[in-house]
Short mmCIF file of C-alpha atoms (C1' of nucleotides) in Angstrom, two decimals:
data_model
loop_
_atom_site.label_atom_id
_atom_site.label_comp_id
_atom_site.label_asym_id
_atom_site.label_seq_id
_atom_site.Cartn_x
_atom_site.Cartn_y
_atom_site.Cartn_z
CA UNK A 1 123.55 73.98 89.16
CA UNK A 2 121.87 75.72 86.08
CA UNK A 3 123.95 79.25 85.77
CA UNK A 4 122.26 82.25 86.48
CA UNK A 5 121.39 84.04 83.45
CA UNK A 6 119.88 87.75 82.26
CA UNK A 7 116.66 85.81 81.20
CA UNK A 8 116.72 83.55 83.89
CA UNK A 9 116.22 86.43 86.29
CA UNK A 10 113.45 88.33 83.85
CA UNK A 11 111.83 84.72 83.93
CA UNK A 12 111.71 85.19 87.61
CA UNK A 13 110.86 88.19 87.82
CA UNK A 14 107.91 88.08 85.73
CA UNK A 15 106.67 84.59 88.05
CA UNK A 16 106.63 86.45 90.93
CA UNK A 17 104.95 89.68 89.08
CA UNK A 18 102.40 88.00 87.62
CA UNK A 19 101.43 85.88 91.08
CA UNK A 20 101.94 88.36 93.89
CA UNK A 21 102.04 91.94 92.01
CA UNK A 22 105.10 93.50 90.98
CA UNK A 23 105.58 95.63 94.12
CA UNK A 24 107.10 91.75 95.57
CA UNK A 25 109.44 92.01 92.87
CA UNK A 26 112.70 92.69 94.93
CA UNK A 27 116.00 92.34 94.61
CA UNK A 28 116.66 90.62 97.65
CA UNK A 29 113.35 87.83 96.93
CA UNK A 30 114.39 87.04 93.21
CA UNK A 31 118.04 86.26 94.90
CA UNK A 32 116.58 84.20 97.34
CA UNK A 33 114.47 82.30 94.68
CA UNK A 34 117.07 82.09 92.21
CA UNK A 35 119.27 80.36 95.42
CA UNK A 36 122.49 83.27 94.93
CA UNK A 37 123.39 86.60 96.70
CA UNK A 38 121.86 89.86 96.02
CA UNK A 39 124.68 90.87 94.56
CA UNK A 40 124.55 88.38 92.40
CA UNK A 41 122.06 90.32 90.02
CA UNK A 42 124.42 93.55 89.75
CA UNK A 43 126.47 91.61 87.66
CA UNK A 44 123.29 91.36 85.12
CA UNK A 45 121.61 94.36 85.50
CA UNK A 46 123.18 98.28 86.30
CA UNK A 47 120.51 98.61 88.90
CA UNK A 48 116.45 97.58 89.63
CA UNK A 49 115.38 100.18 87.20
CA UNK A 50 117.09 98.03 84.09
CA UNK A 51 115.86 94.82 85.91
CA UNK A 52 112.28 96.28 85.18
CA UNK A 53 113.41 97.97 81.91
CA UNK A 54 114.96 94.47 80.86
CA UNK A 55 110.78 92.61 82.20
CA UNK A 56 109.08 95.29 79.92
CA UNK A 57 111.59 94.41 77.19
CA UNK A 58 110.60 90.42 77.07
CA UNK A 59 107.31 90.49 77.74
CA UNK A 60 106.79 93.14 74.11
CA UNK A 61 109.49 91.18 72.48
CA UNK A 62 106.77 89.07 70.75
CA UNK A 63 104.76 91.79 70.04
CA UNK A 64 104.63 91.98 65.85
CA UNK A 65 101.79 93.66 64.61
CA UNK A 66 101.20 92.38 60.12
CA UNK A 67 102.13 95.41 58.62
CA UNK A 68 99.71 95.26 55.82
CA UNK A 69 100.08 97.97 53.90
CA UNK A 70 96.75 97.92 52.04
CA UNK A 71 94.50 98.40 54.62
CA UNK A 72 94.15 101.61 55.91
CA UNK A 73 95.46 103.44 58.44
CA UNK A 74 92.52 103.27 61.31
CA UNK A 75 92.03 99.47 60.65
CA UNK A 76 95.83 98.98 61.19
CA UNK A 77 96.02 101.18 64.11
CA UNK A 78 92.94 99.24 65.37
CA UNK A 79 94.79 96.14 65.15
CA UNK A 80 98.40 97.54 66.77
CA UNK A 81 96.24 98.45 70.45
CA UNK A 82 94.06 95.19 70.14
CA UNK A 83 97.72 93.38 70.27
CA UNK A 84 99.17 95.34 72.73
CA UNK A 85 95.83 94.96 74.84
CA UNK A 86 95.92 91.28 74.07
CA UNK A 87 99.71 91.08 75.64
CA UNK A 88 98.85 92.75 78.51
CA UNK A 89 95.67 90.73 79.20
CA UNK A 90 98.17 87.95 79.18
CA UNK A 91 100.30 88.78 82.17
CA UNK A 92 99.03 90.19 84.93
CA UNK A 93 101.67 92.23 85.92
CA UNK A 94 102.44 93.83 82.68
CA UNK A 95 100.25 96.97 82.67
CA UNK A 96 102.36 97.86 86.42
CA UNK A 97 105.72 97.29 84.41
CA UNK A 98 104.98 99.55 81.72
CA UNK A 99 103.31 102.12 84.07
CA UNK A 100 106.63 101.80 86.50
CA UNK A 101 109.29 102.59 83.68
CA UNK A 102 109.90 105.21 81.09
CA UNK A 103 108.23 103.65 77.83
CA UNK A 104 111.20 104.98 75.74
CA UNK A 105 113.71 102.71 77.74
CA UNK A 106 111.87 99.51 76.45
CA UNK A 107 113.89 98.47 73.00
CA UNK A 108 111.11 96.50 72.04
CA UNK A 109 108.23 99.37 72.92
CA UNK A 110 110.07 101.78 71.08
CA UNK A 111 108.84 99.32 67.72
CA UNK A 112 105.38 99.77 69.44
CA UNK A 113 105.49 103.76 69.53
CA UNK A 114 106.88 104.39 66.15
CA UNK A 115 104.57 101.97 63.87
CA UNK A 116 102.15 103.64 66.20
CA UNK A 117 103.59 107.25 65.48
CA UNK A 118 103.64 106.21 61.39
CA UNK A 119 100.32 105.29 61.27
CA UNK A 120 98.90 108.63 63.44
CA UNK A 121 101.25 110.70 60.99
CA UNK A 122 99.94 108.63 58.08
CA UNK A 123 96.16 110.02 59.40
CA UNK A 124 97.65 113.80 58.47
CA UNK A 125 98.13 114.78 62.03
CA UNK A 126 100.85 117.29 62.51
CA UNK A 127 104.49 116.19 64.57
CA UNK A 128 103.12 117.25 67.67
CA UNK A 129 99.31 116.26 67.33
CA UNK A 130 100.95 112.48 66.70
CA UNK A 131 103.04 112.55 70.02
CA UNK A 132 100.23 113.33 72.20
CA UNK A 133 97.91 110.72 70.48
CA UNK A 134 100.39 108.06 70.65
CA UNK A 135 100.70 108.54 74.12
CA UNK A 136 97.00 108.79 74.85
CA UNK A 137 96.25 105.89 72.78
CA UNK A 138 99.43 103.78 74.49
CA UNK A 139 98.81 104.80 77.79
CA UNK A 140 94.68 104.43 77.36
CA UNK A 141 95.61 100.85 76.55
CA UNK A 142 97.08 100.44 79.36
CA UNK A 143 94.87 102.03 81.63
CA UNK A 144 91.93 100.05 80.28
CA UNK A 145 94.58 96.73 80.52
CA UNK A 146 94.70 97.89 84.16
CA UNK A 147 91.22 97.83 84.96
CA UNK A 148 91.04 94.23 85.23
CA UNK A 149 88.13 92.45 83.22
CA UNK A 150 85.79 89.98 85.06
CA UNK A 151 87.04 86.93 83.61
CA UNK A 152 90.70 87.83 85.33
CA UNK A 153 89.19 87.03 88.78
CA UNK A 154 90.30 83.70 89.32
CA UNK A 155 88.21 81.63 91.45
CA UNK A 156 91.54 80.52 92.80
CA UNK A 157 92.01 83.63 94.88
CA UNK A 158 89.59 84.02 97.53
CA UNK A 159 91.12 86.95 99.04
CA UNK A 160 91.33 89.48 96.52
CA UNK A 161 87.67 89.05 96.42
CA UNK A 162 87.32 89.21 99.53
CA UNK A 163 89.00 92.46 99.19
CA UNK A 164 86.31 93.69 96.20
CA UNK A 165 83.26 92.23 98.18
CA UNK A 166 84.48 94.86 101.00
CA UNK A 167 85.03 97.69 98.76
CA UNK A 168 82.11 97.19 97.02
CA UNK A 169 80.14 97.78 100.45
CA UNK A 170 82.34 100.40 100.99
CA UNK A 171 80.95 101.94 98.14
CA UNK A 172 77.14 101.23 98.35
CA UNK A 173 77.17 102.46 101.99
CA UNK A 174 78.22 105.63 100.64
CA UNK A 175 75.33 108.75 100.83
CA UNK A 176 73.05 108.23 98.42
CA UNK A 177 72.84 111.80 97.97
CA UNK A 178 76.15 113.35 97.54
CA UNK A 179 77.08 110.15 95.52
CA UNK A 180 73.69 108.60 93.85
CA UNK A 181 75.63 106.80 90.81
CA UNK A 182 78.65 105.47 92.55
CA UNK A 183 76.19 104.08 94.96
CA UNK A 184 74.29 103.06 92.12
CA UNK A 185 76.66 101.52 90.00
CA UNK A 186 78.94 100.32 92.87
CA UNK A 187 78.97 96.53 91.29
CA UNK A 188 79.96 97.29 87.88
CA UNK A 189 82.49 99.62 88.92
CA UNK A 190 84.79 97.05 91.57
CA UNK A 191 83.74 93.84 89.64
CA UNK A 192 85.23 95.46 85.81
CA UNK A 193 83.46 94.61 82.93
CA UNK A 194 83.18 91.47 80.82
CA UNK A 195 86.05 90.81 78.77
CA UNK A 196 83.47 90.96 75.36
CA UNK A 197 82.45 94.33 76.62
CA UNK A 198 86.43 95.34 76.91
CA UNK A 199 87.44 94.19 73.76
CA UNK A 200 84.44 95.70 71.58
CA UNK A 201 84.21 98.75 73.21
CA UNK A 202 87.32 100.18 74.86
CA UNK A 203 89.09 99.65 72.18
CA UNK A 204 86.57 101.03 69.80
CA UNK A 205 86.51 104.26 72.23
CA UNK A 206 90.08 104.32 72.24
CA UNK A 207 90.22 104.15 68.20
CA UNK A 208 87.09 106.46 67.59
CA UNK A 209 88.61 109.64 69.61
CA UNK A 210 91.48 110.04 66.97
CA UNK A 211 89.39 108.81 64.29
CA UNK A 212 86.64 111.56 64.76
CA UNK A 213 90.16 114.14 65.37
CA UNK A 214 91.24 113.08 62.15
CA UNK A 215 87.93 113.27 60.14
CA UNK A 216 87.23 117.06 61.70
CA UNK A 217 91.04 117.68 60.63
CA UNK A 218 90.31 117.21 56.95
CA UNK A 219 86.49 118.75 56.75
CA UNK A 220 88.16 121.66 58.32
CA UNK A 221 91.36 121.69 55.82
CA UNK B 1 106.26 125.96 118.32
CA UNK B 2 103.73 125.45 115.85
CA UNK B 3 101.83 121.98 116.88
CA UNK B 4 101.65 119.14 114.57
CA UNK B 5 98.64 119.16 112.56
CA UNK B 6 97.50 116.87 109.83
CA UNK B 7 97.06 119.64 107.19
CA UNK B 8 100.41 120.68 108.27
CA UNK B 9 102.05 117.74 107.28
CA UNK B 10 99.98 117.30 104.09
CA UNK B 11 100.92 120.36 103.28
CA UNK B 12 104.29 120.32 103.65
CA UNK B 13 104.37 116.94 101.60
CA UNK B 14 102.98 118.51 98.64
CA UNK B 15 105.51 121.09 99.13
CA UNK B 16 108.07 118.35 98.87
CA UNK B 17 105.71 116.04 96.19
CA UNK B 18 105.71 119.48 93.46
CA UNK B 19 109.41 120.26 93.83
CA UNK B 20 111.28 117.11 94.23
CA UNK B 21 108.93 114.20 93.10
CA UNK B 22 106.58 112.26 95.10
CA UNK B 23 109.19 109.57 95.86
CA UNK B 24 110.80 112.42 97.93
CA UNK B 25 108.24 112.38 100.05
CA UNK B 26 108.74 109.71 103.08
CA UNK B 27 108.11 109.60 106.64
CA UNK B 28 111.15 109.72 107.46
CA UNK B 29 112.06 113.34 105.73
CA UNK B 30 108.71 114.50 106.25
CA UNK B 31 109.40 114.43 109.23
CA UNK B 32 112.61 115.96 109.37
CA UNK B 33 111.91 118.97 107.77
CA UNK B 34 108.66 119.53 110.28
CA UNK B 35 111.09 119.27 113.39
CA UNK B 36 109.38 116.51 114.59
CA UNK B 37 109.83 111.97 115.00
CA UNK B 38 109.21 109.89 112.35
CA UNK B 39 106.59 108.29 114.08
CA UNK B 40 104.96 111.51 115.06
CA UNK B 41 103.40 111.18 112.08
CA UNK B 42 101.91 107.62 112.36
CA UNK B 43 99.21 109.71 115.21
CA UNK B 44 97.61 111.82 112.44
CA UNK B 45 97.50 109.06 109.57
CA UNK B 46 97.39 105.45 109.91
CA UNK B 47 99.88 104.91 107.89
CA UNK B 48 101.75 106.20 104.27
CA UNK B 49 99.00 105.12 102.09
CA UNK B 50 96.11 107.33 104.37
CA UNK B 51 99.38 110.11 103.83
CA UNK B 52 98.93 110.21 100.34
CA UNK B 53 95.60 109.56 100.00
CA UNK B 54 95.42 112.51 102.03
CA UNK B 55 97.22 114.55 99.62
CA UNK B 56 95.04 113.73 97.18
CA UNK B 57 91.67 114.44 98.74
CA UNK B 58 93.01 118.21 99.60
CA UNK B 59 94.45 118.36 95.60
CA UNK B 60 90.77 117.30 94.92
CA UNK B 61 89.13 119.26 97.82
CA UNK B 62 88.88 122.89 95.01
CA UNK B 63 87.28 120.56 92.44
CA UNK B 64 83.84 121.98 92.00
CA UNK B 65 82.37 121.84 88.48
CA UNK B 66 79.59 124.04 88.46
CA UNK B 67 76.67 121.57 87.69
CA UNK B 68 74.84 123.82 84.23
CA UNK B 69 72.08 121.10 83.97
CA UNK B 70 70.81 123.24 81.29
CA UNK B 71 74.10 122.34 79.02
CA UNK B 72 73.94 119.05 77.32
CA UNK B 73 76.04 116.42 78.54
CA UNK B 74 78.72 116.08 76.18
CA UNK B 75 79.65 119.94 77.01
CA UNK B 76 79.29 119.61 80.62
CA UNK B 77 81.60 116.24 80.68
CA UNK B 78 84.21 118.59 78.65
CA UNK B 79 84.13 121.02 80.87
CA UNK B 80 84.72 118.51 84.08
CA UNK B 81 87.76 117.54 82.38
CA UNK B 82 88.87 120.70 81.76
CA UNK B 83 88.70 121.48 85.22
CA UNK B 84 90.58 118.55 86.11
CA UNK B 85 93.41 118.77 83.83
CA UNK B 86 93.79 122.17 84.96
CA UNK B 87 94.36 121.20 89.01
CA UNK B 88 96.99 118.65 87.26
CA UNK B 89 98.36 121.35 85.71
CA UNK B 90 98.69 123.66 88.84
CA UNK B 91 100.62 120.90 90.82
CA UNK B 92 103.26 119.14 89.34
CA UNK B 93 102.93 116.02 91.87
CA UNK B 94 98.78 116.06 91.38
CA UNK B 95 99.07 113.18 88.71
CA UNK B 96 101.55 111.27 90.30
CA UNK B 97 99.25 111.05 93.22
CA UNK B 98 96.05 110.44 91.87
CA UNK B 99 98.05 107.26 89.70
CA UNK B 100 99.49 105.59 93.18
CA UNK B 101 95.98 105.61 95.11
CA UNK B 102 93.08 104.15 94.81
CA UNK B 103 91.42 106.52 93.10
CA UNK B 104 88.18 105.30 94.74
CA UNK B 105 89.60 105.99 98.01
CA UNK B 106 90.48 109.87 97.53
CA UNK B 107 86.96 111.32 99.03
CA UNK B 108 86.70 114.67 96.97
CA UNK B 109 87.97 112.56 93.71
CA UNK B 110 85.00 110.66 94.45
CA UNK B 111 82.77 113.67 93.42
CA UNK B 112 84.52 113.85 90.52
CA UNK B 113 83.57 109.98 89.33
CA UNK B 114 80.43 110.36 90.77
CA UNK B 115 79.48 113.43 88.05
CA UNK B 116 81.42 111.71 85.41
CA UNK B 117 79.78 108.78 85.79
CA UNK B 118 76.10 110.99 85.91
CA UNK B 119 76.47 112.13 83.34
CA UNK B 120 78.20 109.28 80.52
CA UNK B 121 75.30 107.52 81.94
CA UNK B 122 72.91 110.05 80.51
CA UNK B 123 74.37 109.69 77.42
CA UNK B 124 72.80 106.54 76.78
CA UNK B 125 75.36 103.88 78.31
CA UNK B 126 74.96 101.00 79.95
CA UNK B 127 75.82 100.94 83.62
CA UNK B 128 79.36 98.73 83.13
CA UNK B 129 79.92 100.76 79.89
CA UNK B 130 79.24 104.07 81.73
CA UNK B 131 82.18 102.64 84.45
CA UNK B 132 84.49 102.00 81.58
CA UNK B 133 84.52 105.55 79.94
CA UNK B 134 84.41 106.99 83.25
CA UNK B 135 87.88 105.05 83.99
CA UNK B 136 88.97 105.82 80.45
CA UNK B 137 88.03 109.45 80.66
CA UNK B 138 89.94 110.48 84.03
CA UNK B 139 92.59 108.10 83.91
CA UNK B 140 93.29 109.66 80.08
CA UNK B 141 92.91 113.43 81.38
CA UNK B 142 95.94 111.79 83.95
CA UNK B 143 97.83 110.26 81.66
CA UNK B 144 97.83 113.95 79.29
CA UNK B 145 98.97 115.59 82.16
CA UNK B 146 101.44 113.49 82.79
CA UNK B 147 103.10 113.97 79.85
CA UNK B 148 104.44 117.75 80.66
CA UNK B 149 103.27 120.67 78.12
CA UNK B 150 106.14 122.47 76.96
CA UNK B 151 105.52 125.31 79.57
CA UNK B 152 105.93 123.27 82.13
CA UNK B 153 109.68 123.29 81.70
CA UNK B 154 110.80 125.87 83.37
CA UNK B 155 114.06 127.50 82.75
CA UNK B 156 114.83 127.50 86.35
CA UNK B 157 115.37 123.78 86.15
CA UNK B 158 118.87 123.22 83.60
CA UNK B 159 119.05 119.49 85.23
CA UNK B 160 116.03 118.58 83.80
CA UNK B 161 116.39 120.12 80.59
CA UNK B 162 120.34 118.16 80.46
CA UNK B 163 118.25 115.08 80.72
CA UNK B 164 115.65 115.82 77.84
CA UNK B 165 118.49 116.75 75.76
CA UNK B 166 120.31 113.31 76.52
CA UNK B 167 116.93 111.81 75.80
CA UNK B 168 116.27 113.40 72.55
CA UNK B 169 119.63 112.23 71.30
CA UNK B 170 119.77 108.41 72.79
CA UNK B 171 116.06 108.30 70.26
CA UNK B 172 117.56 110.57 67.34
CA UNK B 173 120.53 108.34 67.21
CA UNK B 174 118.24 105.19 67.03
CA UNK B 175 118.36 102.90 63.81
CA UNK B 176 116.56 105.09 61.00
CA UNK B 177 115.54 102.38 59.08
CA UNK B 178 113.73 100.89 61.98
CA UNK B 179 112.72 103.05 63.49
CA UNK B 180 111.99 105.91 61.39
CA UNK B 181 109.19 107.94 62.83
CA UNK B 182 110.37 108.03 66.67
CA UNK B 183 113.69 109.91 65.06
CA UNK B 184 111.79 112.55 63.04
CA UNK B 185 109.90 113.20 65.87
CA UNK B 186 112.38 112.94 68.64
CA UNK B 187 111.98 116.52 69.62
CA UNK B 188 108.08 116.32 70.02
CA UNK B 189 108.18 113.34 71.76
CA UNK B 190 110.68 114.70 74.76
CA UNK B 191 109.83 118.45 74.94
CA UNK B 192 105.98 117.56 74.78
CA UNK B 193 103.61 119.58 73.33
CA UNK B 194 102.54 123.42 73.68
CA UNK B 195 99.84 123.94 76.50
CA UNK B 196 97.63 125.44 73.42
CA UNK B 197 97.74 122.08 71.79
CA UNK B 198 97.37 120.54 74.76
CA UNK B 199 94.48 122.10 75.94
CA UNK B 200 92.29 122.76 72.48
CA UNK B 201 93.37 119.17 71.45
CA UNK B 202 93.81 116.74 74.09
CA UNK B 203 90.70 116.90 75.79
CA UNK B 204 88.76 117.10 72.14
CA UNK B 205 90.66 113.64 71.62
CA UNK B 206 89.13 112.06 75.03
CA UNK B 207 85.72 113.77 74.76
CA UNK B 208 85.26 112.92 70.93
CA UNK B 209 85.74 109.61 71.60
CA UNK B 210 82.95 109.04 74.09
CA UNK B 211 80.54 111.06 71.68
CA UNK B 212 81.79 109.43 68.46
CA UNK B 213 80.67 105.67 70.79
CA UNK B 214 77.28 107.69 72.08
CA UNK B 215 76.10 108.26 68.75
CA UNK B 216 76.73 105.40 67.45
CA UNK B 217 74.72 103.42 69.88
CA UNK B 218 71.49 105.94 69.30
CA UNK B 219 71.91 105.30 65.78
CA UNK B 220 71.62 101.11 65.88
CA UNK B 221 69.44 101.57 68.50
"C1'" DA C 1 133.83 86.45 83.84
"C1'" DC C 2 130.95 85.70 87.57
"C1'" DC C 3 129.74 85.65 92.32
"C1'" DT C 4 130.18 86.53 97.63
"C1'" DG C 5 130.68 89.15 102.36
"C1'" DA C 6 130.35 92.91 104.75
"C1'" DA C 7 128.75 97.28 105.11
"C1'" DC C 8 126.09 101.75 104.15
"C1'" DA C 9 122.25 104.56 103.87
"C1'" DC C 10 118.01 104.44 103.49
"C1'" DC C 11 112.77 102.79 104.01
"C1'" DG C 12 107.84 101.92 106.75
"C1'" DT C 13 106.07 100.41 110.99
"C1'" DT C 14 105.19 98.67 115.96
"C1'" DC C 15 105.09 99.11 120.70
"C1'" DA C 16 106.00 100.55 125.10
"C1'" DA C 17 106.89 104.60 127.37
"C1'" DG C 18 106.80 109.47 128.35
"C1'" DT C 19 104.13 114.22 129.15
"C1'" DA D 1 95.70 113.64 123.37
"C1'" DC D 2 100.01 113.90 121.38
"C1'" DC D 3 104.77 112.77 120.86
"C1'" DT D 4 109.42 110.14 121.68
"C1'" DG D 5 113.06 106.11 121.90
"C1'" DA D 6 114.38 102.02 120.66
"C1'" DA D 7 113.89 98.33 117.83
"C1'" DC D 8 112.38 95.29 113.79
"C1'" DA D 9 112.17 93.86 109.24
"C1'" DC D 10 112.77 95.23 105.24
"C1'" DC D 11 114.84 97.94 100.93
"C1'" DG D 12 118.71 99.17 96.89
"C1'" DT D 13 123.48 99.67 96.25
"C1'" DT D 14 128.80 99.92 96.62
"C1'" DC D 15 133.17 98.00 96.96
"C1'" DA D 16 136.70 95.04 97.90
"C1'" DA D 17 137.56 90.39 97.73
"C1'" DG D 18 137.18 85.69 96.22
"C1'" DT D 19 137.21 81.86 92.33
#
DNA sequence: ACCTGAACACCGTTCAAGT
DNA sequence: ACCTGAACACCGTTCAAGT
């Protein structure tokens, strides 16, 4: 029988992420599918926490933003959370992983934060200004990556929207006037919006808040 | 003795949530430390999540942005913000919560998406991009406050600050050459930033972004 | 080096029963 | 109405032992 390998048991884990959510992810279920003993995995990973650590790790290994120097440095940062957005769009279960474990454990993140950190710098934001952005703009791209876009329903899966057709009632039924907008907007707000919609704007919103920081930084300098 | 009483138990698991971590807080030792069954528990909430989304509704329940409809909306949407990073800010388990709910489920949170979305929506948005910025704007003030000012640390805790010094070393001993940027800003990135920072900067950063995207649509428009 | 068996210390939850 | 006892079906993890 094919050995049971590191990846073999990321490759797993990510399956079962991606189909049934990553709280399924278990220990005990990936032994079961992978046909060995729980135990089994200690021998590849310290603990769950590295398991996870070692999912974040291969699904941002292909992340490689162009570093092209010439362009400057909102365009490039533009392009870096349009990537990472794009990866995450990918797999479902991605935006939970990265959510679930310290950023700064994922080897292949870490590339993420600092061409992310070199670029804020680059802007003329101070050491600590650059921290909190990268984080903002990281975890904003994930947040927004969370929020699942339209298209992501799948047809396929009757009872998840099942699930939105009761929250959006939940919602509507609501009192108007204590909560007139939810009530009003109670559609747009379970269904998510269009993936065209994501992609020009969030990101855009994302990328204008530090561009508009960095523009009042040097009127006021 | 004291009867059982739902804000009695919510209480105490906040208790628990700011000085241990909300995974500290389970039936089972929630229970223990109220003198009482496990299952004692399962009369006053249906179950864990209803516990927790409990906890959040009475984080939420002080939330009351004074509604200035005089102010334009831009100022009033910073100062709903402000208001909400500062009940993060008051208890250390408030964003922990608010990210393992359904936000939409917390009733007094509700109040807060249903101004938020009042008044991005009388900036000029569309109804799915006023849902959007709405998600981006409170899930951003969560993720800031997530990421602990510098104050936060408080001296009484030297376990915590053993960790952030094991932290800052595993990234300053990184690769230089690869990662250049996460090492000269090591200390930044694990001690956080100063609440003055935080507050005069972080929230400019998520509100500047929705009014950079506002004007921008009045002036194609 | 790689995996198993048995066991430990936890979880959340149900259901019938007590008062 | 409010709580308990006993039980079920799960977790992650350790440690000695097998091959």
């Amino acid at each position: 029988m094919g050995k049971l390998t590191r990846d073999a048991v990321i490759d797993q884990a990510l399956r079962i992420g991606d189909a049934e959510g990553l709280q399924a992810v278990t220990i005990r279920r990936l032994a079961q599918d992978l046909g060995v003993t729980p135990m089994a995995l200690y021998w590849h990973f310290k603990n769950k926490e590295q398991l996870t650590v070692g999912m974040g790790d291969h699904l941002m290994r292909g992340f490689a933003t162009q570093e092209d120097t010439t362009r400057p440095w909102n365009e490039r940062l533009r392009g870096l959370v349009a990537d990472l957005v794009g990866i995450l769009r990918r797999h479902t279960c991605a935006a939970s992983v990265l959510e679930e474990v310290d950023q700064m454990e994922v080897p292949s993140f870490l590339r993420v934060w600092d061409t992310a950190l070199g670029l804020i710098n680059q802007a003329g934001f101070t050491y600590e200004e650059s921290c909190l952005i990268a984080r903002y703009l990281l975890k904003g791209a994930i947040a927004l990556a969370g929020g699942e876009a339209r298209d992501r329903h799948r047809p396929s899966d009757p009872e998840a929207a099942e699930a939105r057709r009761v929250k959006r009632l939940n919602l509507q039924s609501l009192p108007r006037d204590s909560y007139p907008h939810i009530v009003e907007m109670a559609t747009p707000l379970v269904d998510g919006c269009s993936a065209e919609v994501y992609d020009t704007f969030g990101i855009d919103l994302l990328i204008g808040g530090v561009e508009v920081m960095a523009a009042r930084r040097t009127a006021s300098a």
